[in-house]
Coordinates of C-alpha atoms in Angstrom, one line a residue:
Chain A
M4 CA 87.1 90.1 103.0
K5 CA 84.5 90.0 105.8
T6 CA 81.1 88.6 105.0
Y7 CA 78.2 89.6 107.2
G8 CA 75.3 87.4 107.8
S9 CA 76.5 84.2 106.1
E10 CA 73.8 81.7 105.8
P11 CA 74.5 78.2 107.1
G12 CA 75.4 75.6 104.5
A13 CA 76.0 78.3 101.8
P14 CA 78.1 76.6 99.1
E15 CA 79.9 79.8 98.1
P16 CA 83.6 79.6 99.1
V17 CA 84.6 82.1 101.8
Q18 CA 87.0 84.6 100.3
V19 CA 90.2 85.1 102.2
G20 CA 91.5 88.5 101.1
I21 CA 95.0 89.8 101.2
S22 CA 96.3 90.1 104.8
E23 CA 93.5 87.9 106.2
F24 CA 93.3 84.4 107.6
V25 CA 90.3 82.3 108.3
V26 CA 90.0 79.1 110.5
R27 CA 87.4 76.4 110.0
G28 CA 86.4 73.1 111.6
R29 CA 85.9 69.7 109.9
D30 CA 82.2 70.2 109.7
A31 CA 82.5 73.4 107.7
E32 CA 80.6 73.0 104.4
D33 CA 82.2 76.0 102.7
T34 CA 85.8 76.0 101.4
L35 CA 88.3 78.8 101.8
K36 CA 89.5 80.6 98.7
S37 CA 92.1 83.2 97.8
Y38 CA 92.0 84.6 94.3
G39 CA 94.9 85.7 92.1
L40 CA 98.0 85.3 94.2
G41 CA 101.0 86.7 92.5
S42 CA 103.9 87.2 94.9
C43 CA 101.5 86.8 97.8
L44 CA 101.6 83.4 99.6
A45 CA 98.8 81.2 100.7
V46 CA 99.6 79.2 103.9
A47 CA 97.2 76.3 104.7
L48 CA 97.4 74.7 108.1
W49 CA 95.5 71.5 108.9
D50 CA 95.2 69.1 111.8
P51 CA 94.1 65.8 110.3
D52 CA 92.9 64.4 113.7
S53 CA 90.5 67.2 114.6
G54 CA 89.9 68.4 111.0
I55 CA 90.5 72.0 112.0
G56 CA 92.2 74.0 109.3
G57 CA 93.0 77.6 108.3
L58 CA 94.1 79.6 105.2
A59 CA 96.2 82.7 105.4
H60 CA 96.8 85.1 102.4
V61 CA 100.0 86.8 103.4
M62 CA 101.5 89.8 101.7
L63 CA 104.9 90.5 103.4
P64 CA 107.6 88.4 105.0
D65 CA 108.5 89.9 108.3
G66 CA 105.9 91.1 110.9
D67 CA 108.3 91.0 113.8
A68 CA 110.3 93.8 112.2
A69 CA 107.2 95.9 111.2
D70 CA 105.0 98.3 113.0
G71 CA 101.3 97.4 113.1
A72 CA 101.7 93.6 112.9
D73 CA 99.7 93.4 116.2
E74 CA 96.7 95.0 114.5
K75 CA 97.1 93.0 111.2
P76 CA 98.9 89.7 112.0
G77 CA 97.5 88.2 108.8
K78 CA 99.6 90.6 106.7
Y79 CA 103.0 89.0 107.4
A80 CA 104.1 85.4 107.0
D81 CA 105.6 85.0 110.4
T82 CA 102.8 86.6 112.5
A83 CA 100.0 85.1 110.3
I84 CA 101.3 81.6 110.8
R85 CA 101.6 82.1 114.6
A86 CA 98.2 83.7 115.0
M87 CA 96.4 81.1 112.8
L88 CA 98.0 78.2 114.6
R89 CA 97.0 79.8 118.0
R90 CA 93.4 80.2 116.8
M91 CA 93.4 76.6 115.6
V92 CA 94.7 75.3 118.9
E93 CA 92.1 77.4 120.8
N94 CA 89.5 75.7 118.6
G95 CA 90.7 72.2 119.6
A96 CA 93.5 71.4 117.1
A97 CA 96.5 69.5 118.5
Y98 CA 99.6 71.6 117.8
T99 CA 101.8 68.6 117.3
S100 CA 99.7 67.1 114.5
V101 CA 99.3 70.3 112.4
E102 CA 100.7 70.1 108.9
A103 CA 101.3 72.9 106.4
K104 CA 100.8 73.3 102.6
I105 CA 102.0 76.5 100.9
A106 CA 101.3 78.0 97.4
G107 CA 102.1 81.2 95.7
G108 CA 105.2 83.4 96.0
S109 CA 105.7 83.9 92.2
D110 CA 108.1 86.4 90.8
M111 CA 106.6 87.7 87.6
F112 CA 108.7 90.9 87.2
E113 CA 112.4 91.3 87.0
F114 CA 112.5 94.9 88.2
E115 CA 115.7 96.3 89.7
S116 CA 113.9 97.5 92.8
F117 CA 112.6 94.0 93.5
G118 CA 116.1 92.6 94.4
D119 CA 116.0 88.9 95.1
G120 CA 112.3 88.7 94.3
V121 CA 109.4 89.6 96.5
G122 CA 107.7 86.2 96.1
D123 CA 110.8 84.3 97.2
R124 CA 111.1 86.4 100.3
N125 CA 107.6 85.5 101.3
T126 CA 108.1 81.8 100.7
A127 CA 111.4 81.8 102.6
A128 CA 109.9 83.6 105.6
A129 CA 107.0 81.2 105.8
K130 CA 109.3 78.2 105.6
D131 CA 111.5 79.7 108.3
E132 CA 108.6 80.4 110.7
L133 CA 107.1 76.9 110.1
G134 CA 110.5 75.4 110.8
K135 CA 110.8 77.3 114.0
L136 CA 107.4 76.1 115.1
G137 CA 108.1 72.5 114.1
V138 CA 105.2 72.4 111.7
P139 CA 106.1 70.1 108.7
I140 CA 105.5 71.4 105.1
I141 CA 103.9 68.4 103.4
A142 CA 103.3 70.0 100.0
E143 CA 104.1 73.1 98.2
D144 CA 103.6 74.8 94.8
T145 CA 105.6 78.0 95.0
G146 CA 107.7 80.3 92.8
G147 CA 107.7 80.5 89.0
Q148 CA 106.2 83.4 87.1
R149 CA 102.5 82.7 87.1
G150 CA 99.7 83.7 89.3
R151 CA 97.6 81.2 91.3
T152 CA 94.1 80.8 92.8
V153 CA 93.9 78.5 95.7
E154 CA 90.9 76.7 97.4
F155 CA 91.3 74.9 100.7
D156 CA 88.8 72.3 101.8
T157 CA 89.1 71.8 105.5
S158 CA 87.0 68.7 105.5
T159 CA 89.7 66.8 103.5
G160 CA 92.8 69.0 103.9
T161 CA 93.1 69.3 100.1
L162 CA 94.5 72.5 98.8
T163 CA 93.6 73.0 95.1
V164 CA 95.9 75.3 93.1
R165 CA 94.9 76.7 89.8
T166 CA 97.2 78.6 87.5
A167 CA 96.4 80.8 84.6
D168 CA 98.9 78.9 82.5
G169 CA 97.1 76.3 80.5
D170 CA 100.0 73.8 80.6
H171 CA 100.1 73.8 84.3
G172 CA 96.3 73.7 84.9
V173 CA 95.0 72.4 88.3
V174 CA 97.1 70.8 91.0
E175 CA 95.7 69.2 94.1
L176 CA 98.1 69.4 97.1
Chain B
M9 CA 95.2 122.9 105.1
K10 CA 97.8 120.1 104.6
L11 CA 97.3 116.5 103.6
D12 CA 99.5 114.1 105.5
I13 CA 99.7 110.4 105.2
K14 CA 99.0 109.7 108.8
A15 CA 95.9 112.0 108.8
L16 CA 94.7 110.5 105.5
G17 CA 95.3 107.1 107.1
T18 CA 92.9 108.1 109.8
F19 CA 90.3 109.1 107.2
Y20 CA 90.8 105.8 105.5
E21 CA 90.3 103.9 108.8
M22 CA 87.1 105.9 109.3
A23 CA 85.8 104.8 105.8
R24 CA 86.6 101.2 106.5
E25 CA 85.2 101.0 110.0
G26 CA 82.1 102.8 108.8
A27 CA 81.6 100.5 105.8
G28 CA 81.9 97.4 108.1
L29 CA 79.2 98.7 110.5
A30 CA 76.9 99.8 107.7
A31 CA 77.2 96.4 106.0
G32 CA 76.4 94.6 109.2
R33 CA 73.4 96.7 109.9
L34 CA 72.1 96.3 106.3
T35 CA 72.3 92.5 106.8
R36 CA 70.5 92.6 110.2
M37 CA 67.7 94.7 108.8
T38 CA 67.1 93.1 105.4
G39 CA 68.5 89.5 105.9
V40 CA 70.6 90.1 102.7
E41 CA 74.1 88.7 103.0
T42 CA 76.6 91.4 102.4
R43 CA 80.3 91.8 102.0
V44 CA 82.4 94.9 102.3
G45 CA 84.3 95.4 99.0
V46 CA 86.8 98.1 98.4
T47 CA 87.2 101.2 100.5
K48 CA 88.9 104.2 99.0
L49 CA 89.4 107.8 99.5
N50 CA 88.9 109.7 96.3
F51 CA 90.0 113.2 95.4
M52 CA 87.6 114.2 92.7
R53 CA 86.8 117.4 90.9
G54 CA 83.1 118.4 90.8
S55 CA 83.1 117.8 87.1
E56 CA 84.2 114.1 87.6
I57 CA 81.5 113.6 90.3
Q58 CA 78.9 114.9 87.8
K59 CA 80.2 112.5 85.2
E60 CA 80.0 109.6 87.7
F61 CA 76.4 110.4 88.6
G62 CA 75.4 111.2 85.0
D63 CA 75.5 107.6 83.8
G64 CA 71.9 107.9 82.6
T65 CA 70.4 105.7 85.3
D66 CA 67.7 106.6 87.8
K67 CA 68.8 106.7 91.3
V68 CA 67.4 107.2 94.8
G69 CA 69.3 108.3 97.8
V70 CA 69.2 109.1 101.4
R71 CA 71.2 112.0 102.8
V72 CA 71.8 113.4 106.3
E73 CA 73.5 116.5 107.6
L74 CA 76.3 115.9 110.1
S75 CA 77.8 118.2 112.8
G76 CA 80.0 117.8 115.7
G77 CA 83.1 115.6 115.2
I78 CA 82.8 116.3 111.5
D79 CA 80.5 118.7 109.6
G80 CA 79.1 117.9 106.2
H81 CA 76.7 115.5 104.5
S82 CA 76.6 111.7 104.3
V83 CA 74.8 110.4 101.2
I84 CA 73.8 106.8 100.3
V85 CA 72.9 106.5 96.6
F86 CA 71.2 103.3 95.3
D87 CA 70.5 102.7 91.7
R88 CA 66.7 102.6 91.4
E89 CA 66.5 98.8 90.7
S90 CA 68.6 98.0 93.8
A91 CA 66.5 100.2 96.0
L92 CA 63.4 98.4 94.8
R93 CA 65.1 95.1 95.6
V94 CA 65.9 96.3 99.1
V95 CA 62.3 97.5 99.6
S96 CA 61.1 94.0 98.5
T97 CA 63.0 92.4 101.4
L98 CA 61.1 94.6 103.8
L99 CA 57.6 95.0 102.4
D100 CA 55.3 92.2 101.3
E101 CA 53.8 94.2 98.5
A102 CA 56.4 96.3 96.7
G103 CA 55.5 97.9 93.4
D104 CA 57.7 99.5 90.7
D105 CA 57.2 103.0 92.0
F106 CA 58.2 104.8 95.1
D107 CA 55.0 105.3 97.0
D108 CA 55.0 106.6 100.6
M109 CA 55.5 103.1 102.0
S110 CA 58.5 102.3 99.8
R111 CA 60.0 105.7 100.2
S112 CA 59.9 105.4 103.9
A113 CA 61.4 101.8 103.7
V114 CA 64.3 103.1 101.6
T115 CA 64.8 106.1 103.9
E116 CA 64.9 103.8 106.9
V117 CA 67.5 101.5 105.2
G118 CA 69.5 104.4 104.1
Q119 CA 69.4 105.9 107.5
I120 CA 70.4 102.7 109.2
M121 CA 73.4 102.5 106.9
N122 CA 74.3 106.2 107.2
A123 CA 74.2 105.7 111.0
G124 CA 76.5 102.7 110.6
F125 CA 79.1 104.7 108.7
I126 CA 78.8 107.6 111.1
D127 CA 79.2 105.4 114.2
G128 CA 82.3 103.9 112.6
W129 CA 83.8 107.4 112.0
A130 CA 82.9 108.5 115.5
D131 CA 84.7 105.4 116.9
V132 CA 87.9 106.2 114.9
L133 CA 87.8 109.9 115.8
E134 CA 86.8 109.2 119.4
T135 CA 84.2 111.9 119.3
G136 CA 80.5 112.3 118.9
I137 CA 78.8 113.2 115.5
D138 CA 75.3 114.6 115.5
V139 CA 72.9 113.6 112.7
E140 CA 69.9 115.6 111.4
T141 CA 66.7 114.0 110.0
P142 CA 67.3 112.0 106.8
E143 CA 66.0 113.2 103.4
F144 CA 64.9 111.0 100.6
V145 CA 66.2 112.1 97.2
E146 CA 65.3 110.8 93.7
G147 CA 66.9 111.8 90.4
R148 CA 69.5 111.1 87.7
T149 CA 72.2 113.7 88.1
A150 CA 74.6 115.0 90.7
M151 CA 72.5 118.2 90.8
D152 CA 69.5 116.3 92.1
F153 CA 71.5 114.8 95.0
I154 CA 74.1 117.3 96.0
G155 CA 73.4 120.4 93.9
D156 CA 72.2 122.4 96.9
L157 CA 74.9 121.4 99.3
E158 CA 77.4 124.1 100.1
E159 CA 80.3 121.7 100.5
A160 CA 79.7 119.9 97.2
P161 CA 82.5 121.0 94.9
D162 CA 82.1 123.3 91.9
A163 CA 83.2 121.7 88.6
D164 CA 86.8 122.8 89.1
D165 CA 87.0 122.3 92.9
F166 CA 88.0 119.1 94.6
A167 CA 86.1 117.1 97.1
L168 CA 87.6 114.4 99.3
L169 CA 85.1 111.5 99.0
F170 CA 84.9 108.4 101.1
Q171 CA 83.9 105.7 98.7
S172 CA 82.9 102.2 99.9
K173 CA 81.4 99.4 98.0
I174 CA 79.2 97.0 99.9
E175 CA 78.1 94.1 97.8
A176 CA 75.2 91.9 98.4
V177 CA 76.1 88.2 98.0
D178 CA 73.8 86.5 95.5
T179 CA 71.6 89.6 95.1
E180 CA 72.2 92.5 92.8
I181 CA 72.1 95.4 95.1
E182 CA 74.5 98.2 94.3
F183 CA 74.9 101.5 96.0
R184 CA 77.5 104.1 96.6
H185 CA 78.2 106.1 99.7
Y186 CA 79.7 109.6 99.7
L187 CA 80.8 111.8 102.5
F188 CA 81.1 115.5 101.6
P189 CA 82.9 117.1 104.6
E190 CA 82.9 120.8 105.0
R191 CA 86.3 122.2 104.2
E192 CA 87.0 123.8 107.5
S193 CA 85.8 120.8 109.4
M194 CA 88.0 118.5 107.3
A195 CA 91.0 120.8 107.8
A196 CA 90.5 120.6 111.6
V197 CA 90.3 116.8 111.5
L198 CA 93.4 116.5 109.2
D199 CA 95.3 118.9 111.5
R200 CA 94.4 117.0 114.7
H201 CA 95.6 113.7 113.3
R202 CA 98.7 114.8 111.6
D203 CA 102.2 113.5 112.1
P204 CA 104.0 116.5 113.6
N205 CA 107.3 115.4 111.9
S206 CA 105.9 115.1 108.4
I207 CA 106.0 118.0 105.9
G208 CA 102.7 117.0 104.3
I209 CA 101.2 118.2 101.0
E210 CA 99.3 121.5 100.7
Y211 CA 95.7 120.8 99.8
D212 CA 95.9 123.2 97.0
K213 CA 98.6 121.1 95.4
L214 CA 95.8 118.6 94.6
A215 CA 95.5 120.6 91.4
G216 CA 98.9 119.2 90.6
F217 CA 97.8 115.7 91.1
D218 CA 94.9 116.2 88.8
E219 CA 97.0 117.9 86.1
M220 CA 99.4 114.9 86.3
A221 CA 96.6 112.5 85.7
K222 CA 95.1 114.6 82.9
Q223 CA 98.3 115.2 81.0
G224 CA 99.4 111.6 81.4
A225 CA 96.1 110.3 80.0
K226 CA 96.1 112.8 77.2
E227 CA 99.6 111.8 76.0
V228 CA 98.6 108.1 76.3
A229 CA 95.5 108.6 74.1
S230 CA 97.5 110.4 71.5
N231 CA 100.1 107.7 71.4
I232 CA 97.5 104.9 71.2
T233 CA 96.0 106.6 68.1
T234 CA 99.4 107.1 66.5
L235 CA 100.4 103.4 66.9
T236 CA 97.0 101.6 66.4
G237 CA 94.7 104.1 64.7
I238 CA 92.3 103.5 67.6
E239 CA 90.6 106.7 68.9
T240 CA 90.2 106.6 72.6
E241 CA 88.9 108.8 75.3
V242 CA 89.3 109.0 79.1
E243 CA 86.4 107.2 80.7
V244 CA 87.5 107.5 84.4
R245 CA 90.1 109.5 86.0
K246 CA 90.5 109.3 89.7
L247 CA 93.1 109.8 92.3
N248 CA 92.6 107.3 95.1
F249 CA 94.2 106.9 98.5
A250 CA 93.9 103.4 99.7
S251 CA 95.7 100.8 101.8
L252 CA 98.0 98.8 99.6
E253 CA 96.1 95.5 100.1
A254 CA 92.9 97.1 98.8
I255 CA 94.5 97.7 95.4
P256 CA 94.6 94.1 94.1
E257 CA 91.2 93.4 95.7
E258 CA 89.6 96.0 93.5
I259 CA 90.8 94.3 90.2
D260 CA 88.3 92.0 88.5
D261 CA 88.9 88.3 89.0
E262 CA 89.4 87.7 85.3
M263 CA 92.4 87.1 83.1
L264 CA 94.1 90.3 82.2
V265 CA 96.8 91.1 79.6
G266 CA 99.2 94.0 80.0
V267 CA 102.6 95.5 80.7
A268 CA 104.2 96.7 83.9
H269 CA 107.0 99.3 84.1
E270 CA 109.2 100.4 86.9
L271 CA 109.7 104.1 87.2
D272 CA 112.9 105.7 88.3
G273 CA 113.2 109.4 89.1
N274 CA 111.0 111.9 90.9
P275 CA 108.7 110.2 91.6
S276 CA 109.8 106.6 91.4
G277 CA 107.1 103.9 91.5
Y278 CA 105.3 101.5 89.1
L279 CA 103.1 102.0 86.1
L280 CA 100.8 99.2 84.7
F281 CA 98.6 99.1 81.6
L282 CA 96.0 96.4 81.7
F283 CA 93.6 95.1 79.1
D284 CA 90.9 92.5 79.3
E285 CA 91.6 89.7 76.9
G286 CA 89.1 91.0 74.3
S287 CA 90.7 94.4 74.2
A288 CA 94.2 92.9 74.0
R289 CA 93.1 90.9 70.9
E290 CA 91.9 94.2 69.4
V291 CA 95.3 95.8 70.0
V292 CA 97.1 92.9 68.4
E293 CA 94.7 92.9 65.4
A294 CA 95.1 96.7 65.0
T295 CA 98.9 96.7 65.1
V296 CA 100.0 93.4 63.5
P297 CA 99.7 93.6 59.6
S298 CA 98.5 90.0 59.3
P299 CA 97.1 89.0 62.7
P300 CA 98.2 85.6 64.0
D301 CA 95.8 82.9 65.0
D302 CA 97.1 82.9 68.6
E303 CA 96.9 86.6 69.6
F304 CA 98.9 85.9 72.7
G305 CA 101.8 84.2 70.9
D306 CA 105.2 85.9 70.2
L307 CA 103.9 88.4 67.7
G308 CA 101.0 89.4 69.9
V309 CA 103.2 89.7 73.0
S310 CA 105.6 92.0 71.2
A311 CA 102.8 94.1 69.8
I312 CA 101.4 94.6 73.3
K313 CA 104.9 95.3 74.7
E314 CA 105.5 97.9 72.0
L315 CA 102.2 99.6 72.7
G316 CA 102.9 99.5 76.5
N317 CA 106.3 101.1 75.9
I318 CA 104.9 103.9 73.9
M319 CA 102.0 104.5 76.3
A320 CA 104.4 104.6 79.2
S321 CA 106.6 107.2 77.5
G322 CA 103.5 109.3 76.9
F323 CA 102.2 109.0 80.4
I324 CA 105.6 109.8 81.9
D325 CA 106.1 112.8 79.6
G326 CA 102.7 114.1 80.9
W327 CA 103.9 113.7 84.5
A328 CA 107.3 115.2 83.9
N329 CA 105.8 118.2 82.2
V330 CA 103.6 119.0 85.2
L331 CA 106.2 118.3 87.8
G332 CA 109.2 119.6 85.9
T333 CA 111.2 116.5 86.9
T334 CA 112.9 113.7 85.0
I335 CA 111.3 110.3 85.2
D336 CA 112.7 107.2 83.4
H337 CA 110.8 104.0 82.8
S338 CA 112.1 100.4 82.6
P339 CA 111.4 98.2 79.5
P340 CA 107.9 96.7 79.6
E341 CA 107.4 93.4 81.4
Y342 CA 104.5 91.4 79.7
I343 CA 101.8 89.9 81.9
H344 CA 98.9 87.6 81.1
D345 CA 97.4 86.4 84.3
Y346 CA 94.7 86.6 87.0
G347 CA 93.7 90.2 87.7
A348 CA 94.9 90.5 91.3
A349 CA 98.1 88.5 90.6
V350 CA 99.4 91.1 88.1
I351 CA 99.5 93.9 90.6
D352 CA 100.3 92.2 93.9
P353 CA 104.1 92.0 93.3
V354 CA 104.1 95.8 93.0
V355 CA 102.0 96.3 96.1
I356 CA 104.2 93.9 98.1
Q357 CA 107.4 95.8 97.0
L358 CA 105.9 99.1 98.0
G359 CA 104.6 97.5 101.2
E360 CA 108.1 97.2 102.5
D361 CA 108.1 101.0 103.2
Q362 CA 104.6 102.2 103.1
E363 CA 101.1 101.2 104.2
F364 CA 99.0 103.3 101.9
A365 CA 99.4 104.6 98.4
F366 CA 98.1 107.2 96.1
V367 CA 96.8 105.4 93.0
F368 CA 96.2 107.2 89.7
D369 CA 93.4 105.2 88.3
T370 CA 92.5 105.9 84.7
V371 CA 90.4 104.0 82.2
M372 CA 90.7 104.7 78.5
R373 CA 87.9 103.5 76.2
A374 CA 87.3 103.5 72.4
N375 CA 83.9 104.4 71.0
D376 CA 83.9 102.2 68.0
R377 CA 85.3 98.9 69.3
E378 CA 86.1 96.9 72.4
F379 CA 89.1 98.7 73.8
D380 CA 89.3 99.1 77.6
C381 CA 92.6 100.0 79.0
S382 CA 93.1 100.5 82.8
I383 CA 96.1 102.4 83.8
Y384 CA 97.4 102.2 87.4
A385 CA 100.2 104.5 88.4
I386 CA 101.5 104.0 91.9
P387 CA 104.2 106.3 92.9
N388 CA 106.5 105.9 95.9
Q389 CA 104.9 108.0 98.6
D390 CA 107.9 110.0 99.8
D391 CA 109.0 110.8 96.2
L392 CA 105.5 112.0 95.4
E393 CA 105.2 114.1 98.4
R394 CA 108.5 115.8 97.6
A395 CA 107.7 116.3 93.9
L396 CA 104.3 117.9 94.7
N397 CA 105.7 120.2 97.4
E398 CA 108.2 121.5 94.9
L399 CA 105.4 122.1 92.4
D400 CA 104.3 125.7 91.6
V401 CA 100.5 125.5 91.6
E402 CA 100.1 128.8 90.0
K403 CA 102.0 127.6 86.9
V404 CA 99.7 124.6 86.8
A405 CA 96.6 126.8 87.0
D406 CA 98.1 129.0 84.1
A407 CA 98.6 125.9 82.1
E408 CA 95.1 124.7 82.6
T409 CA 93.6 127.9 81.3
K410 CA 95.6 127.6 78.2
A411 CA 94.0 124.4 77.2
D412 CA 96.1 121.8 75.4
V413 CA 99.3 123.6 75.9
S414 CA 101.7 121.7 78.2
I415 CA 103.7 123.5 80.9
D416 CA 106.9 122.6 79.1
E417 CA 105.7 124.4 76.0
L418 CA 104.7 127.4 78.1
E419 CA 108.1 127.6 79.7
N420 CA 109.9 127.3 76.4
A421 CA 107.6 129.8 74.7

């Protein structure tokens, strides 16, 4: 979701809506947040040396096979990861030191039409793309049957994952 | 005039572009930080628009007449308090009434925003749109704002509305934006942006859409009463056309309880019934003889699943009656989770084959207790197009005049 006229230093987290990605530097005072991920997947990339990081809220696995991925790269796992990494490098991140954390990709429904599970497909696509690009996944909280809300702090690289399930609570990746 | 997904997609793009430009200009003018919320196309009957306006609050608005790339009226409507807040960002001394100064301040803001929307539409349509002088309007009902517009729909006619929500961050400023295009002008734009290979849906078949939503809701209400004794009525009934990713964004970021069903038949798709936690507790208390301490334990879950199942049967019967088709629904899948998370799996699955969706959006409410149930029915686009094209609209019209008699009953009479 685009925000117009953000005031500097505003403590409100920046919302990263479905099919969007946002890149921030180490000095950013606001965090990046995606609410209520079900089968959608959050991909957080971070370069610990420059402190440049980004959060993508992807909806579908395969942009290379879809029309319109050029206009909305953030919608698909593969194109979102590539576009976000490119933006980070343009902003001064070192490609070789970028690390990934992923969260989401639940499968809450067992409908016939869902096949192997829509959440699993997103997680697999993100892992595949990160593998191709040589970006290591250093932490993940994926799958299961619960929704998640994630908040990414680019000043520390911490990805905080909250689940609606009381037993699971809050996890810091 | 035919509706076609590609052409409606163009309209949707117009609405989204316009909202973005309007939000940016509002921020530049007032310094208020803004965010574009959900953008939708609504197909609404005049009677539903009247209901939406008639919520008993005072409103002010700014409307302009358009010609050229599209003919019609663009109307910004603020609730009165929001308008006063906007005025206070521009004038040092703003009172509680609309004097000449504050009227002209609101008119200016409304005009800047209208111009933002219109520039966005012109960009998408790659054409010029001319704008007449803005008018300030004050009132409480739809009559006050659009009563004298030729293109505003009569109670039984449909209007295609662009609806955008622009939220002010940290400030309570709410407003709605409507575009009422003239029918011929809209037909010309739809025609120009059509996919030549698509069959499309005849505009007049919108009556079928509306009847589906109406019959579905009616059956659900009656089944809720049978099972729980709770009397409900339909609070909102809308047919939206939106990009798939806009659907979860619209759902409140609170915990929801509900059931989801997969539909198989003509059309296939998904059907969800969602309650806030308070309403879900009411359901459990109304249906379980000795309500458990934990409403969302096994007993509560099975009570909600049972109600979901019976609501789904009612809803689907309503649709099948209108369309004359057979539709089956899967057993209910229970959900208790964050708002957006409960619907994104469905959106993702549909997203494999389509970019946009028609969403039947219905809210049922009880008068005597907390009971809000949101129904989202999202059919597969190709199936829906086919089912509607096979629909005999005259039969639907006949059924409507014989109130409360379903088409099935008429046919079997």
